[in-house]
Amino acid sequence: MSLVLVSHHLCPYVQRVAIVLAEKGVPFERRNIDLANKPAWFSAISPLGKTPLLLVDDQPIFESAVICEYLEDVFPPRLHPADPLERARHRAWMEFGSTILNTIWKFYVAPNRAALDQQCRELVSQFGRVEAELRTPPFFAGTHFSVVDAVFGPIFRYFDAFARIADFGIFNTTPKVNAWRHALGARASIANAVGADYHDRLDDFLRMRHSEISRLMEQGTSKQQALA
Ligand SMILES: N[C@@H](CCC(=O)N[C@@H](CS)C(=O)NCC(=O)O)C(=O)O
């Protein structure tokens, strides 16, 4: 079977699929595209025009959650829990992860300090919900790495970049989430789901948002230049 993951360098939804593939030890080819200038072959096979897209022997499957479910059906080991109710709970928290990704987007495009602070409060509240859901460390389901971990690894990666800009204190009141974040950061499948140039690419991307975050990054650069 040939698997091609049609990707974008920064896309967190691509990363969750790459992590699931890595956890299952399934080889695949990654094909990065420019989402600002989508190739015609991609638009032709992608109904939503979004990454990720998994080509399974040239047949396109779209939507990251659907792709993860397909991989669960086909390749061992099972990352989802066996119990149907627990599995439904995991799927629900995958969905919550997508909601957090939407807040992260609102956070880095916030045009001014007040809007940024508002999204910061929203993130604190959302991670508060996650905190209440976490049981035994190190992962979402204790020692068993699950698809929810694959969803949250790329979420937490954003906060490494945000922490380089300023201390937003987002995890100050959620120690379990913070510990989970660090456990996921140390997992090889998560670390390897992005290229070596990811940090620079993400910094460039954030700098070009013309947002409050971009301004804070500029201020940081000017301060560093003044100190040099
Ligand atoms: N619900 C989708 C979201 C995927 C998504 O938003 N991908 C972004 C990149 S991270 C995209 O392709 N955006 C391009 C566009 O919307 O034109 C999934 O889970 O796969």
Tab-separated table of C-alpha atoms and ligand atoms in Angstrom:
chain	number	residue	atom	x	y	z
A	1	MET	CA	0.000	0.000	0.000
A	2	SER	CA	1.371	3.436	-0.860
A	3	LEU	CA	0.631	6.318	1.524
A	4	VAL	CA	1.287	9.952	0.639
A	5	LEU	CA	0.506	12.609	3.255
A	6	VAL	CA	-0.207	15.853	1.442
A	7	SER	CA	1.044	18.404	3.947
A	8	HIS	CA	1.954	21.924	4.877
A	9	HIS	CA	5.115	22.651	6.906
A	10	LEU	CA	3.228	24.270	9.804
A	11	CYS	CA	-0.199	22.596	9.739
A	12	PRO	CA	-1.116	21.114	13.163
A	13	TYR	CA	-3.770	18.890	11.556
A	14	VAL	CA	-1.109	17.345	9.310
A	15	GLN	CA	1.057	16.772	12.367
A	16	ARG	CA	-1.604	14.743	14.164
A	17	VAL	CA	-1.755	12.343	11.211
A	18	ALA	CA	2.060	12.166	10.959
A	19	ILE	CA	2.203	11.354	14.694
A	20	VAL	CA	-0.394	8.570	14.410
A	21	LEU	CA	1.505	7.084	11.436
A	22	ALA	CA	4.783	7.240	13.375
A	23	GLU	CA	3.223	5.650	16.482
A	24	LYS	CA	2.018	2.791	14.289
A	25	GLY	CA	5.399	2.508	12.540
A	26	VAL	CA	3.804	2.971	9.108
A	27	PRO	CA	6.104	4.355	6.389
A	28	PHE	CA	4.706	7.193	4.285
A	29	GLU	CA	5.827	9.909	1.917
A	30	ARG	CA	5.229	13.491	2.981
A	31	ARG	CA	4.479	15.959	0.167
A	32	ASN	CA	4.446	19.598	1.330
A	33	ILE	CA	2.443	22.112	-0.674
A	34	ASP	CA	2.132	25.904	-0.608
A	35	LEU	CA	-1.358	26.665	0.742
A	36	ALA	CA	-1.072	30.290	-0.410
A	37	ASN	CA	-0.621	29.015	-3.939
A	38	LYS	CA	-2.394	25.649	-4.105
A	39	PRO	CA	-1.232	23.405	-6.939
A	40	ALA	CA	-3.926	22.486	-9.468
A	41	TRP	CA	-3.486	18.729	-8.821
A	42	PHE	CA	-4.255	19.358	-5.111
A	43	SER	CA	-7.362	21.502	-5.775
A	44	ALA	CA	-8.626	18.832	-8.154
A	45	ILE	CA	-8.612	16.084	-5.493
A	46	SER	CA	-9.279	18.131	-2.315
A	47	PRO	CA	-12.973	19.015	-1.835
A	48	LEU	CA	-12.210	21.420	1.065
A	49	GLY	CA	-8.855	22.640	-0.267
A	50	LYS	CA	-7.219	21.864	3.080
A	51	THR	CA	-4.285	19.830	4.339
A	52	PRO	CA	-3.954	17.081	5.411
A	53	LEU	CA	-4.991	14.802	2.619
A	54	LEU	CA	-3.906	11.163	2.683
A	55	LEU	CA	-3.489	9.442	-0.655
A	56	VAL	CA	-4.036	5.724	-0.121
A	57	ASP	CA	-2.899	4.066	-3.337
A	58	ASP	CA	-3.807	7.401	-4.994
A	59	GLN	CA	-7.284	7.552	-3.418
A	60	PRO	CA	-7.654	10.812	-1.455
A	61	ILE	CA	-8.993	10.787	2.125
A	62	PHE	CA	-9.529	14.229	3.675
A	63	GLU	CA	-10.163	15.594	7.211
A	64	SER	CA	-7.534	14.719	9.823
A	65	ALA	CA	-9.943	13.040	12.283
A	66	VAL	CA	-11.291	10.809	9.502
A	67	ILE	CA	-7.759	9.950	8.382
A	68	CYS	CA	-6.811	9.034	11.969
A	69	GLU	CA	-9.876	6.790	12.252
A	70	TYR	CA	-8.947	5.091	8.974
A	71	LEU	CA	-5.406	4.482	10.236
A	72	GLU	CA	-6.904	3.053	13.451
A	73	ASP	CA	-9.006	0.650	11.373
A	74	VAL	CA	-6.115	-0.559	9.260
A	75	PHE	CA	-2.845	-0.416	11.209
A	76	PRO	CA	-2.018	-1.788	14.695
A	77	PRO	CA	-1.406	-0.968	17.471
A	78	ARG	CA	-4.754	0.513	18.522
A	79	LEU	CA	-4.325	3.980	19.977
A	80	HIS	CA	-8.024	4.505	20.782
A	81	PRO	CA	-9.423	2.758	23.880
A	82	ALA	CA	-11.283	-0.537	23.348
A	83	ASP	CA	-14.298	0.486	25.428
A	84	PRO	CA	-16.887	2.264	23.205
A	85	LEU	CA	-17.836	4.895	25.789
A	86	GLU	CA	-14.212	5.692	26.554
A	87	ARG	CA	-13.512	5.819	22.800
A	88	ALA	CA	-16.340	8.320	22.371
A	89	ARG	CA	-14.823	10.407	25.174
A	90	HIS	CA	-11.480	10.392	23.340
A	91	ARG	CA	-13.126	11.459	20.074
A	92	ALA	CA	-14.885	14.277	21.887
A	93	TRP	CA	-11.569	15.563	23.275
A	94	MET	CA	-10.011	15.350	19.812
A	95	GLU	CA	-12.792	17.708	18.722
A	96	PHE	CA	-12.090	19.968	21.685
A	97	GLY	CA	-8.475	20.062	20.491
A	98	SER	CA	-9.677	21.474	17.172
A	99	THR	CA	-11.612	24.151	19.080
A	100	ILE	CA	-8.439	25.079	20.958
A	101	LEU	CA	-6.641	25.354	17.594
A	102	ASN	CA	-9.286	27.885	16.517
A	103	THR	CA	-8.638	29.917	19.682
A	104	ILE	CA	-4.892	29.748	19.024
A	105	TRP	CA	-5.574	31.213	15.574
A	106	LYS	CA	-7.648	34.033	17.140
A	107	PHE	CA	-4.814	34.575	19.635
A	108	TYR	CA	-2.085	35.099	17.048
A	109	VAL	CA	-4.199	37.255	14.728
A	110	ALA	CA	-5.562	39.435	17.588
A	111	PRO	CA	-5.088	43.021	16.332
A	112	ASN	CA	-4.414	44.690	19.704
A	113	ARG	CA	-3.539	43.999	23.345
A	114	ALA	CA	-7.176	43.885	24.524
A	115	ALA	CA	-8.099	41.292	21.881
A	116	LEU	CA	-4.963	39.271	22.677
A	117	ASP	CA	-5.776	39.306	26.404
A	118	GLN	CA	-9.309	38.157	25.657
A	119	GLN	CA	-8.028	35.143	23.682
A	120	CYS	CA	-5.488	34.489	26.422
A	121	ARG	CA	-8.362	34.238	28.924
A	122	GLU	CA	-10.229	31.933	26.538
A	123	LEU	CA	-7.187	29.643	26.283
A	124	VAL	CA	-6.809	29.576	30.082
A	125	SER	CA	-10.485	28.631	30.360
A	126	GLN	CA	-10.228	25.921	27.687
A	127	PHE	CA	-7.113	24.398	29.256
A	128	GLY	CA	-8.962	24.534	32.592
A	129	ARG	CA	-11.521	22.187	31.063
A	130	VAL	CA	-8.725	19.882	29.902
A	131	GLU	CA	-7.133	19.999	33.387
A	132	ALA	CA	-10.344	18.664	34.916
A	133	GLU	CA	-10.322	15.783	32.424
A	134	LEU	CA	-6.744	14.572	32.987
A	135	ARG	CA	-6.397	11.528	35.227
A	136	THR	CA	-3.101	9.626	35.484
A	137	PRO	CA	0.148	10.951	33.949
A	138	PRO	CA	1.992	11.035	31.664
A	139	PHE	CA	-0.562	10.947	28.796
A	140	PHE	CA	-4.279	11.578	28.301
A	141	ALA	CA	-4.981	7.900	29.037
A	142	GLY	CA	-2.171	7.297	31.551
A	143	THR	CA	0.724	5.263	30.172
A	144	HIS	CA	-1.103	4.434	26.908
A	145	PHE	CA	-0.366	6.929	24.103
A	146	SER	CA	-3.669	7.721	22.363
A	147	VAL	CA	-4.934	9.733	19.396
A	148	VAL	CA	-5.830	12.550	21.828
A	149	ASP	CA	-2.095	12.829	22.582
A	150	ALA	CA	-1.424	13.067	18.838
A	151	VAL	CA	-3.949	15.934	18.675
A	152	PHE	CA	-2.551	17.881	21.646
A	153	GLY	CA	1.170	17.484	20.802
A	154	PRO	CA	0.904	19.978	17.900
A	155	ILE	CA	-1.301	22.279	20.019
A	156	PHE	CA	1.314	22.518	22.756
A	157	ARG	CA	4.078	23.120	20.208
A	158	TYR	CA	2.599	26.584	19.516
A	159	PHE	CA	3.160	27.554	23.144
A	160	ASP	CA	6.913	26.990	22.856
A	161	ALA	CA	6.917	29.735	20.202
A	162	PHE	CA	4.585	31.977	22.235
A	163	ALA	CA	6.808	31.550	25.323
A	164	ARG	CA	9.760	32.897	23.310
A	165	ILE	CA	7.751	36.100	22.715
A	166	ALA	CA	6.370	36.798	26.220
A	167	ASP	CA	5.175	35.108	29.391
A	168	PHE	CA	1.428	34.789	28.793
A	169	GLY	CA	0.973	32.597	31.890
A	170	ILE	CA	-1.432	30.313	30.068
A	171	PHE	CA	-0.538	27.174	32.042
A	172	ASN	CA	-0.047	28.860	35.444
A	173	THR	CA	-3.254	27.399	36.854
A	174	THR	CA	-3.182	24.028	35.058
A	175	PRO	CA	-0.260	21.946	36.445
A	176	LYS	CA	-1.537	18.658	35.021
A	177	VAL	CA	-1.863	20.155	31.542
A	178	ASN	CA	1.611	21.623	31.888
A	179	ALA	CA	3.074	18.226	32.836
A	180	TRP	CA	1.212	16.610	29.923
A	181	ARG	CA	2.600	19.298	27.623
A	182	HIS	CA	6.172	18.443	28.651
A	183	ALA	CA	5.600	14.676	28.378
A	184	LEU	CA	4.303	15.141	24.831
A	185	GLY	CA	7.186	17.459	23.932
A	186	ALA	CA	9.608	14.640	24.814
A	187	ARG	CA	7.827	12.012	22.671
A	188	ALA	CA	9.823	11.141	19.509
A	189	SER	CA	6.755	10.844	17.241
A	190	ILE	CA	5.707	14.377	18.233
A	191	ALA	CA	9.186	15.930	18.043
A	192	ASN	CA	9.695	14.411	14.582
A	193	ALA	CA	6.311	15.461	13.149
A	194	VAL	CA	7.805	18.761	11.956
A	195	GLY	CA	10.936	19.622	10.013
A	196	ALA	CA	14.136	21.074	11.509
A	197	ASP	CA	13.165	24.517	10.163
A	198	TYR	CA	9.714	24.514	11.842
A	199	HIS	CA	10.591	27.086	14.541
A	200	ASP	CA	11.989	29.584	12.043
A	201	ARG	CA	9.054	29.063	9.702
A	202	LEU	CA	6.538	29.521	12.526
A	203	ASP	CA	8.318	32.672	13.766
A	204	ASP	CA	8.251	34.103	10.215
A	205	PHE	CA	4.578	33.183	9.877
A	206	LEU	CA	3.699	34.859	13.204
A	207	ARG	CA	5.766	37.957	12.357
A	208	MET	CA	3.776	38.392	9.146
A	209	ARG	CA	0.310	38.350	10.825
A	210	HIS	CA	0.390	42.176	11.404
A	211	SER	CA	-1.110	41.377	14.789
A	212	GLU	CA	-0.344	42.198	18.414
A	213	ILE	CA	1.855	39.085	18.518
A	214	SER	CA	3.794	40.357	15.472
A	215	ARG	CA	4.308	43.701	17.258
A	216	LEU	CA	5.533	41.990	20.436
A	217	MET	CA	8.004	39.990	18.323
A	218	GLU	CA	9.279	43.187	16.693
A	219	GLN	CA	9.689	44.834	20.120
A	220	GLY	CA	11.634	41.780	21.339
A	221	THR	CA	13.941	41.956	18.311
A	222	SER	CA	14.540	45.701	18.802
A	223	LYS	CA	15.325	45.132	22.513
A	224	GLN	CA	17.810	42.384	21.635
A	225	GLN	CA	19.435	44.626	19.017
A	226	ALA	CA	19.682	47.465	21.558
A	227	LEU	CA	21.377	45.129	24.076
A	228	ALA	CA	23.844	43.730	21.492
B	1	LIG	N1	-10.891	20.161	9.776
B	1	LIG	C1	-9.687	20.076	9.006
B	1	LIG	C2	-8.864	21.328	9.213
B	1	LIG	C3	-7.634	21.353	8.321
B	1	LIG	C4	-7.127	22.787	8.122
B	1	LIG	O1	-7.707	23.765	8.599
B	1	LIG	N2	-5.991	22.895	7.364
B	1	LIG	C5	-5.468	24.203	7.054
B	1	LIG	C6	-3.970	24.263	7.262
B	1	LIG	S1	-3.514	23.943	8.937
B	1	LIG	C7	-5.682	24.484	5.570
B	1	LIG	O2	-5.464	23.621	4.752
B	1	LIG	N3	-6.029	25.716	5.231
B	1	LIG	C8	-6.087	26.137	3.861
B	1	LIG	C9	-7.364	26.778	3.485
B	1	LIG	O3	-8.306	26.753	4.317
B	1	LIG	O4	-7.418	27.291	2.374
B	1	LIG	C10	-8.913	18.822	9.399
B	1	LIG	O5	-9.045	18.399	10.560
B	1	LIG	O6	-8.211	18.233	8.564
